[in-house]
Amino acid sequence: MRASQSRQKSYTDKKRRPLEFEAGDHVFLRVTHTTGVGKAIRAKKISPRYLGPYQISRRIGLVAYEIAMPPQLANLHTVFHVSQLRKYVPDPSHVLVIEDVQVQEDLSVEMQPIRVEEELTKRPEGKVTRLVKVIWDSRTGDSTWELEEEMKKSCPHLFSGKP
């Protein structure tokens, strides 16, 4: 049993890298996405996982860091565990576009749909299901197919010009 545990530990230690930052370093902050209707509608694979970069103000303990947050994220606590951070490597050719993102205290981001682009009717086994293609981000074109009746309940303003 000890030999097996030792072998597993050696495999894990090869992949593990200690994360340490210093005051003045820049890091990305990990977030999760949810929509305004309280459930995850936007697909995880098209959602950004990190915000930033933000500057580290100071180190608190072994695994916690205080981050200088912008005014739109003033509702968040400024101290984060190292697992929530990712190092930012500066690149002079890297142009950052700062988006106005409101992050809740549980590190979730509320996404609002922008418009409905297409409609589709499916008829599996005689049951009629109406779907709409919802655009979540006009800049990137991120979109998902959603049930029309749920979107009409949660976002009626998207259907105001349609019968």
mmCIF file of C-alpha atoms in Angstrom:
data_model
loop_
_atom_site.group_PDB
_atom_site.id
_atom_site.type_symbol
_atom_site.label_atom_id
_atom_site.label_comp_id
_atom_site.label_asym_id
_atom_site.label_seq_id
_atom_site.Cartn_x
_atom_site.Cartn_y
_atom_site.Cartn_z
ATOM 1 C CA MET A 1 0.000 0.000 0.000
ATOM 2 C CA ARG A 2 2.835 2.433 0.875
ATOM 3 C CA ALA A 3 4.632 1.695 -2.382
ATOM 4 C CA SER A 4 1.451 2.430 -4.339
ATOM 5 C CA GLN A 5 0.873 5.702 -2.453
ATOM 6 C CA SER A 6 4.484 6.741 -2.991
ATOM 7 C CA ARG A 7 4.232 6.015 -6.722
ATOM 8 C CA GLN A 8 0.979 8.031 -7.011
ATOM 9 C CA LYS A 9 2.569 10.918 -5.100
ATOM 10 C CA SER A 10 5.564 10.967 -7.446
ATOM 11 C CA TYR A 11 3.220 11.092 -10.484
ATOM 12 C CA THR A 12 1.290 13.982 -8.949
ATOM 13 C CA ASP A 13 4.388 15.909 -7.890
ATOM 14 C CA LYS A 14 5.724 15.873 -11.476
ATOM 15 C CA LYS A 15 2.584 17.694 -12.700
ATOM 16 C CA ARG A 16 2.197 20.061 -9.774
ATOM 17 C CA ARG A 17 3.732 23.501 -9.980
ATOM 18 C CA PRO A 18 3.655 25.902 -7.071
ATOM 19 C CA LEU A 19 2.054 29.240 -7.895
ATOM 20 C CA GLU A 20 3.595 32.231 -6.214
ATOM 21 C CA PHE A 21 3.136 35.865 -7.097
ATOM 22 C CA GLU A 22 4.674 39.094 -5.864
ATOM 23 C CA ALA A 23 3.167 42.522 -5.322
ATOM 24 C CA GLY A 24 3.001 44.282 -8.673
ATOM 25 C CA ASP A 25 2.502 41.101 -10.748
ATOM 26 C CA HIS A 26 -0.538 40.939 -13.001
ATOM 27 C CA VAL A 27 -2.971 38.005 -12.893
ATOM 28 C CA PHE A 28 -6.227 36.875 -14.457
ATOM 29 C CA LEU A 29 -9.198 36.132 -12.172
ATOM 30 C CA ARG A 30 -11.261 32.963 -12.784
ATOM 31 C CA VAL A 31 -15.054 33.417 -12.991
ATOM 32 C CA THR A 32 -18.138 31.325 -13.828
ATOM 33 C CA HIS A 33 -21.014 32.382 -16.060
ATOM 34 C CA THR A 34 -24.719 32.303 -15.325
ATOM 35 C CA THR A 35 -27.560 34.148 -16.961
ATOM 36 C CA GLY A 36 -30.140 36.512 -15.580
ATOM 37 C CA VAL A 37 -32.757 33.741 -15.358
ATOM 38 C CA GLY A 38 -30.718 31.900 -12.741
ATOM 39 C CA LYS A 39 -29.536 28.917 -14.746
ATOM 40 C CA ALA A 40 -26.641 28.311 -17.092
ATOM 41 C CA ILE A 41 -28.014 28.966 -20.572
ATOM 42 C CA ARG A 42 -24.854 30.093 -22.283
ATOM 43 C CA ALA A 43 -22.620 27.202 -23.262
ATOM 44 C CA LYS A 44 -19.493 26.804 -21.153
ATOM 45 C CA LYS A 45 -17.275 26.187 -24.166
ATOM 46 C CA ILE A 46 -17.866 29.688 -25.582
ATOM 47 C CA SER A 47 -17.650 31.588 -22.298
ATOM 48 C CA PRO A 48 -14.491 33.369 -21.167
ATOM 49 C CA ARG A 49 -13.142 31.774 -18.016
ATOM 50 C CA TYR A 50 -10.918 34.603 -16.795
ATOM 51 C CA LEU A 51 -11.192 38.372 -16.312
ATOM 52 C CA GLY A 52 -8.322 40.779 -16.110
ATOM 53 C CA PRO A 53 -5.449 41.256 -15.911
ATOM 54 C CA TYR A 54 -5.444 42.822 -12.463
ATOM 55 C CA GLN A 55 -2.489 43.866 -10.355
ATOM 56 C CA ILE A 56 -1.621 42.111 -7.091
ATOM 57 C CA SER A 57 -1.483 44.583 -4.192
ATOM 58 C CA ARG A 58 0.016 42.289 -1.567
ATOM 59 C CA ARG A 59 0.394 38.710 -0.455
ATOM 60 C CA ILE A 60 -1.686 37.527 2.494
ATOM 61 C CA GLY A 61 -0.478 34.262 4.008
ATOM 62 C CA LEU A 62 0.824 31.365 1.922
ATOM 63 C CA VAL A 63 -1.971 31.013 -0.635
ATOM 64 C CA ALA A 64 -4.003 34.249 -0.602
ATOM 65 C CA TYR A 65 -3.447 37.469 -2.514
ATOM 66 C CA GLU A 66 -5.099 40.881 -2.451
ATOM 67 C CA ILE A 67 -5.907 42.254 -5.898
ATOM 68 C CA ALA A 68 -6.462 45.869 -6.940
ATOM 69 C CA MET A 69 -9.981 45.703 -8.388
ATOM 70 C CA PRO A 70 -11.529 48.218 -10.830
ATOM 71 C CA PRO A 71 -14.583 50.251 -9.690
ATOM 72 C CA GLN A 72 -17.116 48.045 -11.556
ATOM 73 C CA LEU A 73 -15.980 45.062 -9.415
ATOM 74 C CA ALA A 74 -16.145 46.949 -6.119
ATOM 75 C CA ASN A 75 -18.807 44.529 -4.800
ATOM 76 C CA LEU A 76 -16.253 41.667 -4.702
ATOM 77 C CA HIS A 77 -13.952 40.839 -1.837
ATOM 78 C CA THR A 78 -10.408 41.769 -2.875
ATOM 79 C CA VAL A 79 -8.622 38.685 -1.452
ATOM 80 C CA PHE A 80 -8.476 35.517 -3.578
ATOM 81 C CA HIS A 81 -7.006 32.036 -3.202
ATOM 82 C CA VAL A 82 -4.125 31.226 -5.530
ATOM 83 C CA SER A 83 -6.287 28.593 -7.291
ATOM 84 C CA GLN A 84 -8.557 31.412 -8.579
ATOM 85 C CA LEU A 85 -5.632 33.218 -10.238
ATOM 86 C CA ARG A 86 -3.641 32.680 -13.420
ATOM 87 C CA LYS A 87 -0.383 34.459 -14.206
ATOM 88 C CA TYR A 88 -0.466 37.116 -16.916
ATOM 89 C CA VAL A 89 2.649 37.296 -19.077
ATOM 90 C CA PRO A 90 2.939 40.846 -20.507
ATOM 91 C CA ASP A 91 3.302 41.225 -24.260
ATOM 92 C CA PRO A 92 3.850 44.703 -25.792
ATOM 93 C CA SER A 93 1.781 43.789 -28.858
ATOM 94 C CA HIS A 94 -1.123 42.614 -26.699
ATOM 95 C CA VAL A 95 -3.987 45.088 -26.862
ATOM 96 C CA LEU A 96 -6.519 44.694 -24.055
ATOM 97 C CA VAL A 97 -10.155 45.645 -24.525
ATOM 98 C CA ILE A 98 -11.766 46.274 -21.154
ATOM 99 C CA GLU A 99 -15.373 45.156 -21.055
ATOM 100 C CA ASP A 100 -17.898 46.478 -18.577
ATOM 101 C CA VAL A 101 -18.572 43.209 -16.733
ATOM 102 C CA GLN A 102 -20.514 43.022 -13.483
ATOM 103 C CA VAL A 103 -19.280 40.143 -11.317
ATOM 104 C CA GLN A 104 -21.417 38.912 -8.402
ATOM 105 C CA GLU A 105 -19.986 37.958 -5.020
ATOM 106 C CA ASP A 106 -19.987 34.249 -5.955
ATOM 107 C CA LEU A 107 -17.720 35.064 -8.964
ATOM 108 C CA SER A 108 -20.488 34.561 -11.503
ATOM 109 C CA VAL A 109 -21.188 36.881 -14.426
ATOM 110 C CA GLU A 110 -24.727 37.686 -15.510
ATOM 111 C CA MET A 111 -25.080 37.520 -19.289
ATOM 112 C CA GLN A 112 -28.022 39.127 -21.079
ATOM 113 C CA PRO A 113 -29.071 38.085 -24.587
ATOM 114 C CA ILE A 114 -28.696 40.720 -27.293
ATOM 115 C CA ARG A 115 -31.048 39.497 -30.020
ATOM 116 C CA VAL A 116 -32.791 36.508 -31.586
ATOM 117 C CA GLU A 117 -31.311 35.688 -34.969
ATOM 118 C CA GLU A 118 -33.067 32.561 -36.285
ATOM 119 C CA GLU A 119 -36.043 30.342 -35.544
ATOM 120 C CA LEU A 120 -36.334 26.583 -35.967
ATOM 121 C CA THR A 121 -39.164 24.084 -35.492
ATOM 122 C CA LYS A 122 -38.346 20.468 -34.654
ATOM 123 C CA ARG A 123 -40.910 17.661 -34.745
ATOM 124 C CA PRO A 124 -39.397 14.571 -33.104
ATOM 125 C CA GLU A 125 -42.028 11.835 -32.654
ATOM 126 C CA GLY A 126 -44.891 14.205 -33.453
ATOM 127 C CA LYS A 127 -44.038 16.689 -30.677
ATOM 128 C CA VAL A 128 -43.475 20.249 -31.911
ATOM 129 C CA THR A 129 -40.518 22.080 -30.351
ATOM 130 C CA ARG A 130 -39.739 25.672 -31.317
ATOM 131 C CA LEU A 131 -36.145 26.860 -30.911
ATOM 132 C CA VAL A 132 -34.555 30.278 -31.371
ATOM 133 C CA LYS A 133 -30.910 31.149 -31.942
ATOM 134 C CA VAL A 134 -29.930 33.688 -29.265
ATOM 135 C CA ILE A 135 -26.917 35.985 -29.761
ATOM 136 C CA TRP A 136 -25.141 36.608 -26.431
ATOM 137 C CA ASP A 137 -22.183 38.707 -27.614
ATOM 138 C CA SER A 138 -22.346 40.750 -30.816
ATOM 139 C CA ARG A 139 -18.565 41.293 -30.907
ATOM 140 C CA THR A 140 -17.669 37.580 -30.923
ATOM 141 C CA GLY A 141 -20.940 36.233 -32.314
ATOM 142 C CA ASP A 142 -21.414 33.801 -29.401
ATOM 143 C CA SER A 143 -24.818 32.157 -29.728
ATOM 144 C CA THR A 144 -26.855 29.173 -28.521
ATOM 145 C CA TRP A 145 -30.145 27.509 -29.461
ATOM 146 C CA GLU A 146 -32.776 27.942 -26.729
ATOM 147 C CA LEU A 147 -36.424 26.973 -26.270
ATOM 148 C CA GLU A 148 -38.615 29.784 -27.600
ATOM 149 C CA GLU A 149 -41.188 29.660 -24.776
ATOM 150 C CA GLU A 150 -38.504 29.922 -22.064
ATOM 151 C CA MET A 151 -36.833 32.862 -23.799
ATOM 152 C CA LYS A 152 -40.214 34.620 -24.236
ATOM 153 C CA LYS A 153 -40.818 34.294 -20.484
ATOM 154 C CA SER A 154 -37.353 35.433 -19.412
ATOM 155 C CA CYS A 155 -36.646 38.017 -22.147
ATOM 156 C CA PRO A 156 -39.897 39.278 -23.741
ATOM 157 C CA HIS A 157 -38.150 42.414 -25.067
ATOM 158 C CA LEU A 158 -36.377 40.254 -27.671
ATOM 159 C CA PHE A 159 -39.745 39.344 -29.225
ATOM 160 C CA SER A 160 -41.500 42.748 -29.068
ATOM 161 C CA GLY A 161 -41.218 43.338 -32.832
ATOM 162 C CA LYS A 162 -42.309 39.802 -33.769
ATOM 163 C CA PRO A 163 -45.826 38.291 -33.807
#
